[in-house]
PDB file of C-alpha atoms in Angstrom:
ATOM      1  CA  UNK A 202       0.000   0.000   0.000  1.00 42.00           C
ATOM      2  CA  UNK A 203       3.162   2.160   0.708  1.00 41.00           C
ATOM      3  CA  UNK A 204       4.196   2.196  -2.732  1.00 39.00           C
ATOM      4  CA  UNK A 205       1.050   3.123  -3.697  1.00 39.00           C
ATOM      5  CA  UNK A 206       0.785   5.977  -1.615  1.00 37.00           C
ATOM      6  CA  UNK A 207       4.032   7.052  -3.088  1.00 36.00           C
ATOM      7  CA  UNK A 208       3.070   7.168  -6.398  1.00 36.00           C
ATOM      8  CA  UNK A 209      -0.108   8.479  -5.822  1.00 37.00           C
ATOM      9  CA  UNK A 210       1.784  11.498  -3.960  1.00 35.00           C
ATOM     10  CA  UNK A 211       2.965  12.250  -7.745  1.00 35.00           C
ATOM     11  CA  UNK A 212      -0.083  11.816  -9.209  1.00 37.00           C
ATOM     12  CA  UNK A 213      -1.270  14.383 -12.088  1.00 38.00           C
ATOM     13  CA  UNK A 214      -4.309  14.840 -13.566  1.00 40.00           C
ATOM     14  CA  UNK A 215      -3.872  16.029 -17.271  1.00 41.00           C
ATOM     15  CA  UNK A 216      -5.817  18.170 -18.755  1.00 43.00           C
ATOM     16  CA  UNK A 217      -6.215  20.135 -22.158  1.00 37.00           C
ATOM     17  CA  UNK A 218      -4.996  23.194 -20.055  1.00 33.00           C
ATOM     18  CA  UNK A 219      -1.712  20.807 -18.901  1.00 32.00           C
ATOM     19  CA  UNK A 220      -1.068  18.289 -16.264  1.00 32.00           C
ATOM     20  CA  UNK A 221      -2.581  19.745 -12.614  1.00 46.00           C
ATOM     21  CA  UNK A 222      -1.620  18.501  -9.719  1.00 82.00           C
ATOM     22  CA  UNK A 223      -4.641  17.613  -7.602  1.00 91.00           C
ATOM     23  CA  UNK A 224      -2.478  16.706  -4.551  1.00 90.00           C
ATOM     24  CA  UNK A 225      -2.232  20.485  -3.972  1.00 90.00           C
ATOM     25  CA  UNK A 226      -5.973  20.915  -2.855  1.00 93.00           C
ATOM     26  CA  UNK A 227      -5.178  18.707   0.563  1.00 93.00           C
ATOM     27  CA  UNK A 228      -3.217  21.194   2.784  1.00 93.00           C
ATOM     28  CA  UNK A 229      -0.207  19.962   4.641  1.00 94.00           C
ATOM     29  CA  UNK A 230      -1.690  19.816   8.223  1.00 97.00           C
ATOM     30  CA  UNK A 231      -4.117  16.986   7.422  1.00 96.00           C
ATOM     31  CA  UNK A 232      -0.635  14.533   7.246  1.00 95.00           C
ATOM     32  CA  UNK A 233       0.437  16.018  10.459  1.00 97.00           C
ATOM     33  CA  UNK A 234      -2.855  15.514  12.112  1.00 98.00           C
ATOM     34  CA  UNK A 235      -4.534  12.007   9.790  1.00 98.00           C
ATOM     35  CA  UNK A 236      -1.640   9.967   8.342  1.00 97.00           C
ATOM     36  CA  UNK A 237      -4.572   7.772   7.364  1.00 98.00           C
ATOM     37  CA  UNK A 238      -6.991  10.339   5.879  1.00 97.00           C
ATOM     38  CA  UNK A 239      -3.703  11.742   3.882  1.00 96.00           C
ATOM     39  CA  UNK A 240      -3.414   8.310   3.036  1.00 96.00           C
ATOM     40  CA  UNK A 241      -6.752   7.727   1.400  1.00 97.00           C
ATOM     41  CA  UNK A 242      -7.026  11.158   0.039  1.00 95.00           C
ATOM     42  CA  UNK A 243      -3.889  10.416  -2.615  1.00 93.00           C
ATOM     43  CA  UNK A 244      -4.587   6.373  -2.941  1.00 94.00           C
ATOM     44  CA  UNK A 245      -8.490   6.498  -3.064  1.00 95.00           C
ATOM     45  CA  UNK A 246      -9.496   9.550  -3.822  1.00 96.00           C
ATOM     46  CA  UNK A 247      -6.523  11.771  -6.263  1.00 94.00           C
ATOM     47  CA  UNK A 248      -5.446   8.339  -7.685  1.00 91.00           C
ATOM     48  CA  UNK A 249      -8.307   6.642  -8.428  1.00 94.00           C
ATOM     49  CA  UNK A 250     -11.231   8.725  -8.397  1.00 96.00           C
ATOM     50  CA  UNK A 251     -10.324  11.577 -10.440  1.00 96.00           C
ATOM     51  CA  UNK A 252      -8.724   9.229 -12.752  1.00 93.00           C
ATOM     52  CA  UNK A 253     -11.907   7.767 -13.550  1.00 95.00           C
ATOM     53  CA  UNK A 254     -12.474   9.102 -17.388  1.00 95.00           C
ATOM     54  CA  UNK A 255     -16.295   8.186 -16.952  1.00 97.00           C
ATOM     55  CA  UNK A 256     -16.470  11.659 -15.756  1.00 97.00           C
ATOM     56  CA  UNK A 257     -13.556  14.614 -17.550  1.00 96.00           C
ATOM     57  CA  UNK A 258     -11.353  16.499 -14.962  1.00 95.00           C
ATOM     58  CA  UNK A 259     -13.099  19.504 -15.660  1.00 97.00           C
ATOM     59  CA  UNK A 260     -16.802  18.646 -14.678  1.00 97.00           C
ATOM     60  CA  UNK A 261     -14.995  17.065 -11.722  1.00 97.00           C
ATOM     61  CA  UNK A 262     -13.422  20.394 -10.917  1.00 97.00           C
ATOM     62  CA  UNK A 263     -16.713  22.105 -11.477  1.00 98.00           C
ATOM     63  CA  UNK A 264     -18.818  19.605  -9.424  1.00 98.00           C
ATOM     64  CA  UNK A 265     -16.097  19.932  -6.443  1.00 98.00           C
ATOM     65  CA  UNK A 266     -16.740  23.659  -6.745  1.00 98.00           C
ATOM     66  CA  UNK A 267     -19.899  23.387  -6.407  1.00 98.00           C
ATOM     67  CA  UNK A 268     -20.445  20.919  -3.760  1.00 98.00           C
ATOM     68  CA  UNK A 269     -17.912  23.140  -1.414  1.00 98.00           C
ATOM     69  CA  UNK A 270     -19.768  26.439  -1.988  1.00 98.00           C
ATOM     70  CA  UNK A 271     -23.111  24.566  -1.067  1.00 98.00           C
ATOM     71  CA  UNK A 272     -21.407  23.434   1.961  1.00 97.00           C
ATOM     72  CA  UNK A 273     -19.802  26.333   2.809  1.00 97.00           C
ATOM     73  CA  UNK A 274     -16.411  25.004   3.207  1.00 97.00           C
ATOM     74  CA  UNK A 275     -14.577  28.642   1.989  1.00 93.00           C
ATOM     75  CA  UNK A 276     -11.206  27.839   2.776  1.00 94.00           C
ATOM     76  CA  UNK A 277     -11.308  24.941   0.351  1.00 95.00           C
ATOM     77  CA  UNK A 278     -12.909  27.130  -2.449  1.00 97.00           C
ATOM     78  CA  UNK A 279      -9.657  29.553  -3.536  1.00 96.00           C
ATOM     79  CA  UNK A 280      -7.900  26.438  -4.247  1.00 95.00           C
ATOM     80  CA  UNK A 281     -10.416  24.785  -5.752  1.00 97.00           C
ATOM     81  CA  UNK A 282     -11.472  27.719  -7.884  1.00 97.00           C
ATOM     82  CA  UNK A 283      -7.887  27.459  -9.527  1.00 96.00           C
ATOM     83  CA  UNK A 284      -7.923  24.311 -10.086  1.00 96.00           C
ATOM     84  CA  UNK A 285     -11.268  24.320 -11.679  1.00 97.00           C
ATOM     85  CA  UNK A 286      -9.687  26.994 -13.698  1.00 96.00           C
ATOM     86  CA  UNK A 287      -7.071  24.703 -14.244  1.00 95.00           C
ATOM     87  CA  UNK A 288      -9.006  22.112 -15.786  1.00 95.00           C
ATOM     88  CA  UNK A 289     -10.953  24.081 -18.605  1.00 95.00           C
ATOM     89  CA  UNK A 290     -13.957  25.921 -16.643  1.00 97.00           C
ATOM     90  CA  UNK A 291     -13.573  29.225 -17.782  1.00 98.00           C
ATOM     91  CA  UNK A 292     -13.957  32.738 -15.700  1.00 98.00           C
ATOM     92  CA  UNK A 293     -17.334  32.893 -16.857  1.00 98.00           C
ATOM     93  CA  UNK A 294     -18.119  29.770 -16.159  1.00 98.00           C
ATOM     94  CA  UNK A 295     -17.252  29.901 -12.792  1.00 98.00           C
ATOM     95  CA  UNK A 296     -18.458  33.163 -11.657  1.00 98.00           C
ATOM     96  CA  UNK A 297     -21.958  31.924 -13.671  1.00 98.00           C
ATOM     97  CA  UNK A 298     -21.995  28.808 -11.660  1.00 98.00           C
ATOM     98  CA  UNK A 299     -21.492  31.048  -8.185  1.00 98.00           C
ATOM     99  CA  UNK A 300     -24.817  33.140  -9.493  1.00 98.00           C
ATOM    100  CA  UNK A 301     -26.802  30.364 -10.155  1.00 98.00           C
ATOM    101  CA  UNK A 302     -25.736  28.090  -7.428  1.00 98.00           C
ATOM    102  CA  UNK A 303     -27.204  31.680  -5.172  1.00 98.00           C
ATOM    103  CA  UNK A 304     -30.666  30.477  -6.032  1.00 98.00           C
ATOM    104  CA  UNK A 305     -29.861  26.886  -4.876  1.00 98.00           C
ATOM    105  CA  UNK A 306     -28.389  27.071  -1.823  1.00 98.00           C
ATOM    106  CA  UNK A 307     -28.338  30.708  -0.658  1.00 98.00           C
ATOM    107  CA  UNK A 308     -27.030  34.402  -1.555  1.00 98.00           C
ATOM    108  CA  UNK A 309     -24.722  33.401   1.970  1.00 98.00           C
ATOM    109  CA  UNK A 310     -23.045  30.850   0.246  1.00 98.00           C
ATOM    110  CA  UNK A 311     -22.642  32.688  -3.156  1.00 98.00           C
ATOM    111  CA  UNK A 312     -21.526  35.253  -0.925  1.00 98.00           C
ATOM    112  CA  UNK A 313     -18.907  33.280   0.600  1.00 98.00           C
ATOM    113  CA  UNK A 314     -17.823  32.219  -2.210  1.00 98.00           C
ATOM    114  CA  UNK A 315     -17.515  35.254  -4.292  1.00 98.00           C
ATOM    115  CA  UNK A 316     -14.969  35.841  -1.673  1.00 98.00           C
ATOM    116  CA  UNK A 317     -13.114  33.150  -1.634  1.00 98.00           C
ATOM    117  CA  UNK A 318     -12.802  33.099  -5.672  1.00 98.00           C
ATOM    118  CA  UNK A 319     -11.791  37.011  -6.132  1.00 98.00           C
ATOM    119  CA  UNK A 320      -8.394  36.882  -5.335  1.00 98.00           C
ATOM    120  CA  UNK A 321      -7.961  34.212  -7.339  1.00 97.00           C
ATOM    121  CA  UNK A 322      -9.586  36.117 -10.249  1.00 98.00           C
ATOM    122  CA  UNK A 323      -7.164  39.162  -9.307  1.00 98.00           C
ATOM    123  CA  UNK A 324      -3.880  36.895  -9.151  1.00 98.00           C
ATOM    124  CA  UNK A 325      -4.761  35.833 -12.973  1.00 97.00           C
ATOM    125  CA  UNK A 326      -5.751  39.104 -13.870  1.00 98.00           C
ATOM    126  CA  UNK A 327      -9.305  38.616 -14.843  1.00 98.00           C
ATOM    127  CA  UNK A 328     -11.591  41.774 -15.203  1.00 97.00           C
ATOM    128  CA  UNK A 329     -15.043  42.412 -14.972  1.00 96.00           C
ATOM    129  CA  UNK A 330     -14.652  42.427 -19.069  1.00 96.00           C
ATOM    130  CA  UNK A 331     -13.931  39.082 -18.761  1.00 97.00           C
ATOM    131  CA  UNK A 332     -17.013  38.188 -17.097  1.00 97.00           C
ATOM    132  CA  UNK A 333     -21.020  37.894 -18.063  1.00 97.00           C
ATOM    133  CA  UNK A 334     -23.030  41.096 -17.621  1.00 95.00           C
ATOM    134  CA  UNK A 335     -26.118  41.680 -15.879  1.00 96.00           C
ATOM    135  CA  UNK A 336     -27.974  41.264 -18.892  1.00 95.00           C
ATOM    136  CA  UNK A 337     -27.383  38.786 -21.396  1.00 96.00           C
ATOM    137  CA  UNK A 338     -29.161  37.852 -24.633  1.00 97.00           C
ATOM    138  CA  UNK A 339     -30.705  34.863 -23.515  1.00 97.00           C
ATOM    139  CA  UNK A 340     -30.832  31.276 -24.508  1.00 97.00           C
ATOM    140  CA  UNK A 341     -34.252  29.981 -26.394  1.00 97.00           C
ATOM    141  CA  UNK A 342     -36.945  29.224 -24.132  1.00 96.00           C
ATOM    142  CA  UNK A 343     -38.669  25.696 -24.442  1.00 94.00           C
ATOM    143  CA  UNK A 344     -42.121  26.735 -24.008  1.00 95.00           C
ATOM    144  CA  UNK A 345     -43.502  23.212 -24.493  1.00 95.00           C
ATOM    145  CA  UNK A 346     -41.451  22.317 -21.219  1.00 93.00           C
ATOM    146  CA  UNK A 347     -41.965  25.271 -19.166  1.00 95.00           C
ATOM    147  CA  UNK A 348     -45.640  25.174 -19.682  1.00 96.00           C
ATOM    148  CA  UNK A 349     -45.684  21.570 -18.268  1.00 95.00           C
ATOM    149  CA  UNK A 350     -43.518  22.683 -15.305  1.00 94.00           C
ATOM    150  CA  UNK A 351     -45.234  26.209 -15.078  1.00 95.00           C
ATOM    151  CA  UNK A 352     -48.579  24.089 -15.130  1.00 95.00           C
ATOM    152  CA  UNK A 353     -47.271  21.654 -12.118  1.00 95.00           C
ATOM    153  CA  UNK A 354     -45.746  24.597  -9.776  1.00 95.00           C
ATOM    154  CA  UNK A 355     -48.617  26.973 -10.151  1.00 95.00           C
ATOM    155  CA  UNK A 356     -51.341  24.265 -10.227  1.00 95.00           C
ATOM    156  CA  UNK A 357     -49.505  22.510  -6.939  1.00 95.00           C
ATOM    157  CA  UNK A 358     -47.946  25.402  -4.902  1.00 96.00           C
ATOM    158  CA  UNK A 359     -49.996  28.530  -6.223  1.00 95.00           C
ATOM    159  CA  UNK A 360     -52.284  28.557  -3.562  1.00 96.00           C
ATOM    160  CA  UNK A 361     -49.277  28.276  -0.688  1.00 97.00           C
ATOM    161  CA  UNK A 362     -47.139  31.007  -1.802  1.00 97.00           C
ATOM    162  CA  UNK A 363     -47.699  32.487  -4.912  1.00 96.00           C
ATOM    163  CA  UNK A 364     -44.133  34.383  -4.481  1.00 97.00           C
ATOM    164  CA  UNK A 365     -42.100  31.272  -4.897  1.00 97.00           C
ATOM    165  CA  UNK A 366     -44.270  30.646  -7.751  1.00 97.00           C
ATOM    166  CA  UNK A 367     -43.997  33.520  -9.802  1.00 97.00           C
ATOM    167  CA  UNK A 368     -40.268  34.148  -8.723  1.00 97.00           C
ATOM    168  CA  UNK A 369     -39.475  30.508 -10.029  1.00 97.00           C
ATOM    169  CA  UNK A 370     -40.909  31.184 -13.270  1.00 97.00           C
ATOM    170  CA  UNK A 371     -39.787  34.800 -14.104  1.00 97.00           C
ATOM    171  CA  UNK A 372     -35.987  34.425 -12.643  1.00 97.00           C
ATOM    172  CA  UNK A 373     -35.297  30.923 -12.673  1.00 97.00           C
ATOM    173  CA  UNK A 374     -36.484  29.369 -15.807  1.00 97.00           C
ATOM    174  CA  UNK A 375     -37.013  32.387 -17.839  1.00 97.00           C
ATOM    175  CA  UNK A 376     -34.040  34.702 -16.715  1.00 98.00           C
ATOM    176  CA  UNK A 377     -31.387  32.494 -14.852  1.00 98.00           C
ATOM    177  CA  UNK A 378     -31.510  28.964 -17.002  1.00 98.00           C
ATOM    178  CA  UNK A 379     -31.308  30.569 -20.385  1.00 98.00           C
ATOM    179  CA  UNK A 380     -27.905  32.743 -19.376  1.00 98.00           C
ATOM    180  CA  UNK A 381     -26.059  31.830 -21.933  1.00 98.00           C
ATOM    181  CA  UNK A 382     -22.094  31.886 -20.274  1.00 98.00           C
ATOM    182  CA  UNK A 383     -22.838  28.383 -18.518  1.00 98.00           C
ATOM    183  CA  UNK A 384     -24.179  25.721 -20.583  1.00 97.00           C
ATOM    184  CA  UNK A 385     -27.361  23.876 -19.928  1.00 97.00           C
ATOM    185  CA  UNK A 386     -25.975  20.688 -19.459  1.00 97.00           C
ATOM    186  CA  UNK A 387     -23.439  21.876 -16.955  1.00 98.00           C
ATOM    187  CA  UNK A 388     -26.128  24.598 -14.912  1.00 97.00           C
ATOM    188  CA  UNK A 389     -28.249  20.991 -14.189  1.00 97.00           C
ATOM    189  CA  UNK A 390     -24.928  19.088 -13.297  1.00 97.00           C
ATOM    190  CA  UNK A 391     -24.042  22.138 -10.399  1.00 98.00           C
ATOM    191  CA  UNK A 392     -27.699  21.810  -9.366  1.00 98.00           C
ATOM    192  CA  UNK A 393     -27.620  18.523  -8.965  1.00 98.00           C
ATOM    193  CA  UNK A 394     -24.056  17.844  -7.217  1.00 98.00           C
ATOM    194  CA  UNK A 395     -25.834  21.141  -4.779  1.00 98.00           C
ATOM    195  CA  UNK A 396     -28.776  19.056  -4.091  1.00 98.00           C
ATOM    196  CA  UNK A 397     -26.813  15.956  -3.433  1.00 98.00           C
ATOM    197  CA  UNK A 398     -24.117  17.764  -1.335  1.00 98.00           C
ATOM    198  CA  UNK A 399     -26.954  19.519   0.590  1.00 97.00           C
ATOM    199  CA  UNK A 400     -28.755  16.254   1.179  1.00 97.00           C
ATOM    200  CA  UNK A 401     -31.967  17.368  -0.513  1.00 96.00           C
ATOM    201  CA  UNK A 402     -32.462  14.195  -3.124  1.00 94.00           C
ATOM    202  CA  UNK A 403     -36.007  14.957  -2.493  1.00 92.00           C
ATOM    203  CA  UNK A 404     -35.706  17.836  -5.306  1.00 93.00           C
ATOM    204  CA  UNK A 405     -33.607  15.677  -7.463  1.00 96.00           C
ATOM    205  CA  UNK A 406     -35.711  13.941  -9.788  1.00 96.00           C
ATOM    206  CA  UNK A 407     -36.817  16.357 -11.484  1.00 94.00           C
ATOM    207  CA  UNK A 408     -33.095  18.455 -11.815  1.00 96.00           C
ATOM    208  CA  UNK A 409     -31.706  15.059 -13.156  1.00 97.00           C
ATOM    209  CA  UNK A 410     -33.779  14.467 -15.511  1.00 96.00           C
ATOM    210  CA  UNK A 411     -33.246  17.635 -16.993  1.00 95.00           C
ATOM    211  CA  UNK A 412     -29.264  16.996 -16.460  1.00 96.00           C
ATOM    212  CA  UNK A 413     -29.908  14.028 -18.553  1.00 97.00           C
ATOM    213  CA  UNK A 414     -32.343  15.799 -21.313  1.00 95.00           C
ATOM    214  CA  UNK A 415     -29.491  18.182 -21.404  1.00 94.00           C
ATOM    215  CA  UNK A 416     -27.022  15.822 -22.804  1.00 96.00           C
ATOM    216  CA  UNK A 417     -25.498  14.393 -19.278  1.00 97.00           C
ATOM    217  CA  UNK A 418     -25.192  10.679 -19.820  1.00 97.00           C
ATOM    218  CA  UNK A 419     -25.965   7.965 -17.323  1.00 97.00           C
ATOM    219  CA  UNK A 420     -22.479   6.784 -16.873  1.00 98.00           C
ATOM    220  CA  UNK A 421     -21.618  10.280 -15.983  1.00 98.00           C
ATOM    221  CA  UNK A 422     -24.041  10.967 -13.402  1.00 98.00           C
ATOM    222  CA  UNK A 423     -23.403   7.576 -11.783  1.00 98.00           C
ATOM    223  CA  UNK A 424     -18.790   8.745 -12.050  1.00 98.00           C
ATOM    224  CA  UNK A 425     -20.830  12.059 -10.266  1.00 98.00           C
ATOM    225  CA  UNK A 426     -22.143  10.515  -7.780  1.00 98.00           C
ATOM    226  CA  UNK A 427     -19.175   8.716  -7.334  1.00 98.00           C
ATOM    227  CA  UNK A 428     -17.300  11.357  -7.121  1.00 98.00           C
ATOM    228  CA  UNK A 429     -19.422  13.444  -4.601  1.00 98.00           C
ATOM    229  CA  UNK A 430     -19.182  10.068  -2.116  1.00 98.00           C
ATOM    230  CA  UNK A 431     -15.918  12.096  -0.810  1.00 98.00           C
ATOM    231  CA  UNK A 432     -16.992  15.296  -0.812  1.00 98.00           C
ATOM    232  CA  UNK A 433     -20.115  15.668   0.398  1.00 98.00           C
ATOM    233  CA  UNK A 434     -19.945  12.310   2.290  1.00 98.00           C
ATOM    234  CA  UNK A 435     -21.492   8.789   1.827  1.00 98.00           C
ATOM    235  CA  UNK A 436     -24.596   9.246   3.718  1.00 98.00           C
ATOM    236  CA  UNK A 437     -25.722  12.086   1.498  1.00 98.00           C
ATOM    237  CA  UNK A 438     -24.633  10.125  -1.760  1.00 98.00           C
ATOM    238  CA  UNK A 439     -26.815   6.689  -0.677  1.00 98.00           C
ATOM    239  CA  UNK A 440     -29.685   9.262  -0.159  1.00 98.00           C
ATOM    240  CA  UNK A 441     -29.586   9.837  -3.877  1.00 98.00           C
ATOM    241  CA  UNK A 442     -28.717   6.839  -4.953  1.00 98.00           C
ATOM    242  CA  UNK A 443     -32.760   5.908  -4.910  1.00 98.00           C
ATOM    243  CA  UNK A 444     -33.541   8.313  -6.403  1.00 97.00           C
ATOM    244  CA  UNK A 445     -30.884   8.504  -9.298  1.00 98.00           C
ATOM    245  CA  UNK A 446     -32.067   4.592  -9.428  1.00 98.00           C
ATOM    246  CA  UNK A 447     -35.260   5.658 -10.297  1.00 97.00           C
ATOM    247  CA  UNK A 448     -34.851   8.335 -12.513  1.00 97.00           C
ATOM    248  CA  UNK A 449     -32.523   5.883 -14.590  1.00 97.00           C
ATOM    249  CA  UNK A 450     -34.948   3.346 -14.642  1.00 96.00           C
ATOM    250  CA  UNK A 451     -37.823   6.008 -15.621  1.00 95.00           C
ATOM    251  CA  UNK A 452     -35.736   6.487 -18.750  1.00 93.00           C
ATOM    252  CA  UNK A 453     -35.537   2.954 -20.049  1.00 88.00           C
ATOM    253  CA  UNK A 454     -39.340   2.988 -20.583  1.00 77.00           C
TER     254      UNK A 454
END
């Protein structure tokens, strides 16, 4: 196991932006304090589980990001930020993925974690000019779909608080989901890997379905879930798990 330790200290993840050393993300103190957990973190998780091509380095990167700023765990974020920027996500990705995550698990957290990513943003030199604006020319709307969710929300909730109702529909799926800087595909995978790392699977069927109409594949969202086992714990991942299960099976019909 030794050996393997070893040469999972020198590990690299490559990446179309170069070879990135994940071992840089686990600060020096956790050796000092958990031999063991150092131990697992390079074997099991830096060796192994970002290795796994079923999911690319850079949606790992982006689902890390995201399931540390829904947990609040800001000291992790700077580091993770540049990695993620590392691995392909773009500034306007990230910063994107900050906004929307806001609506998902707090303005505290995006708050937090606009902190924790600016001075990585100033050490690379990126501007405001490198980043979306307030006001965007929007994606296409699918009105089929959002009349069928429109339909369900109002029709379910409109008589409990007609302010989450109307507020869902005019900034979340006609304002927020058709921003155009962060794909669709990758805006349901950060909503997802939120509502997995915040243990609310409950709200998951219907966000991974829509991961999956958006062109995430099965064997990704299982390497995601995977993934997310470290990070946001096992507990919160086998709460999922039914429900991922499910929505997998759903499909097949």
């Amino acid at each position: 196991m030794k050996t393997r330790i070893a040469a999972a200290a020198l590990f690299l993840v490559s990446t179309a932006a170069g070879a990135q050393d994940v071992t840089r993300t686990l600060p020096e103190s956790v050796g000092k304090v958990a031999p063991a957990l150092e131990a697992y973190s390079k074997n099991a998780l830096f060796g192994s589980v970002w290795d796994d091509e079923a999911l690319s380095v850079r949606d790992r990167a982006l689902v890390t990001f995201a399931a540390l700023m829904t947990r609040r765990e800001s000291d992790a974020l700077g580091e993770h930020a540049a990695l993620a920027l590392d691995a392909g996500v773009t500034p306007a990705e990230l910063s994107e993925t900050v906004t929307h995550l806001a609506f998902y698990t707090g303005w505290g957290n995006a708050t937090a974690a606009s902190e924790a990513v600016a001075p990585v943003f100033e050490a690379r030199g990126i501007t405001l000019q490198d980043l979306p604006g307030a006001e965007p020319e929007l994606l296409p709307l699918d009105e089929a779909a959002e009349a069928a969710r429109e339909e369900f929300v109002s029709g379910t909730y409109g008589d409990v608080s007609k302010g989450v109702v109307d507020n869902t529909r005019e900034l979340l799926f006609r304002d927020l989901w058709l921003r155009p800087d962060l794909a669709p595909r990758d805006r349901s995978l950060v909503t997802v890997a939120a509502l997995i790392a915040a243990g609310q699977p409950e709200q998951m069927t219907f966000h991974l379905g829509r991961a999956m109409d958006n062109g995430l594949t099965q064997e990704e969202a299982g390497a995601m879930l995977s993934h997310l086992a470290f990070y946001a714990g096992w507990p919160k991942v086998f709460s999922a798990l039914p429900v991922a299960k499910d929505v997998f099976e759903s499909r097949k019909k």
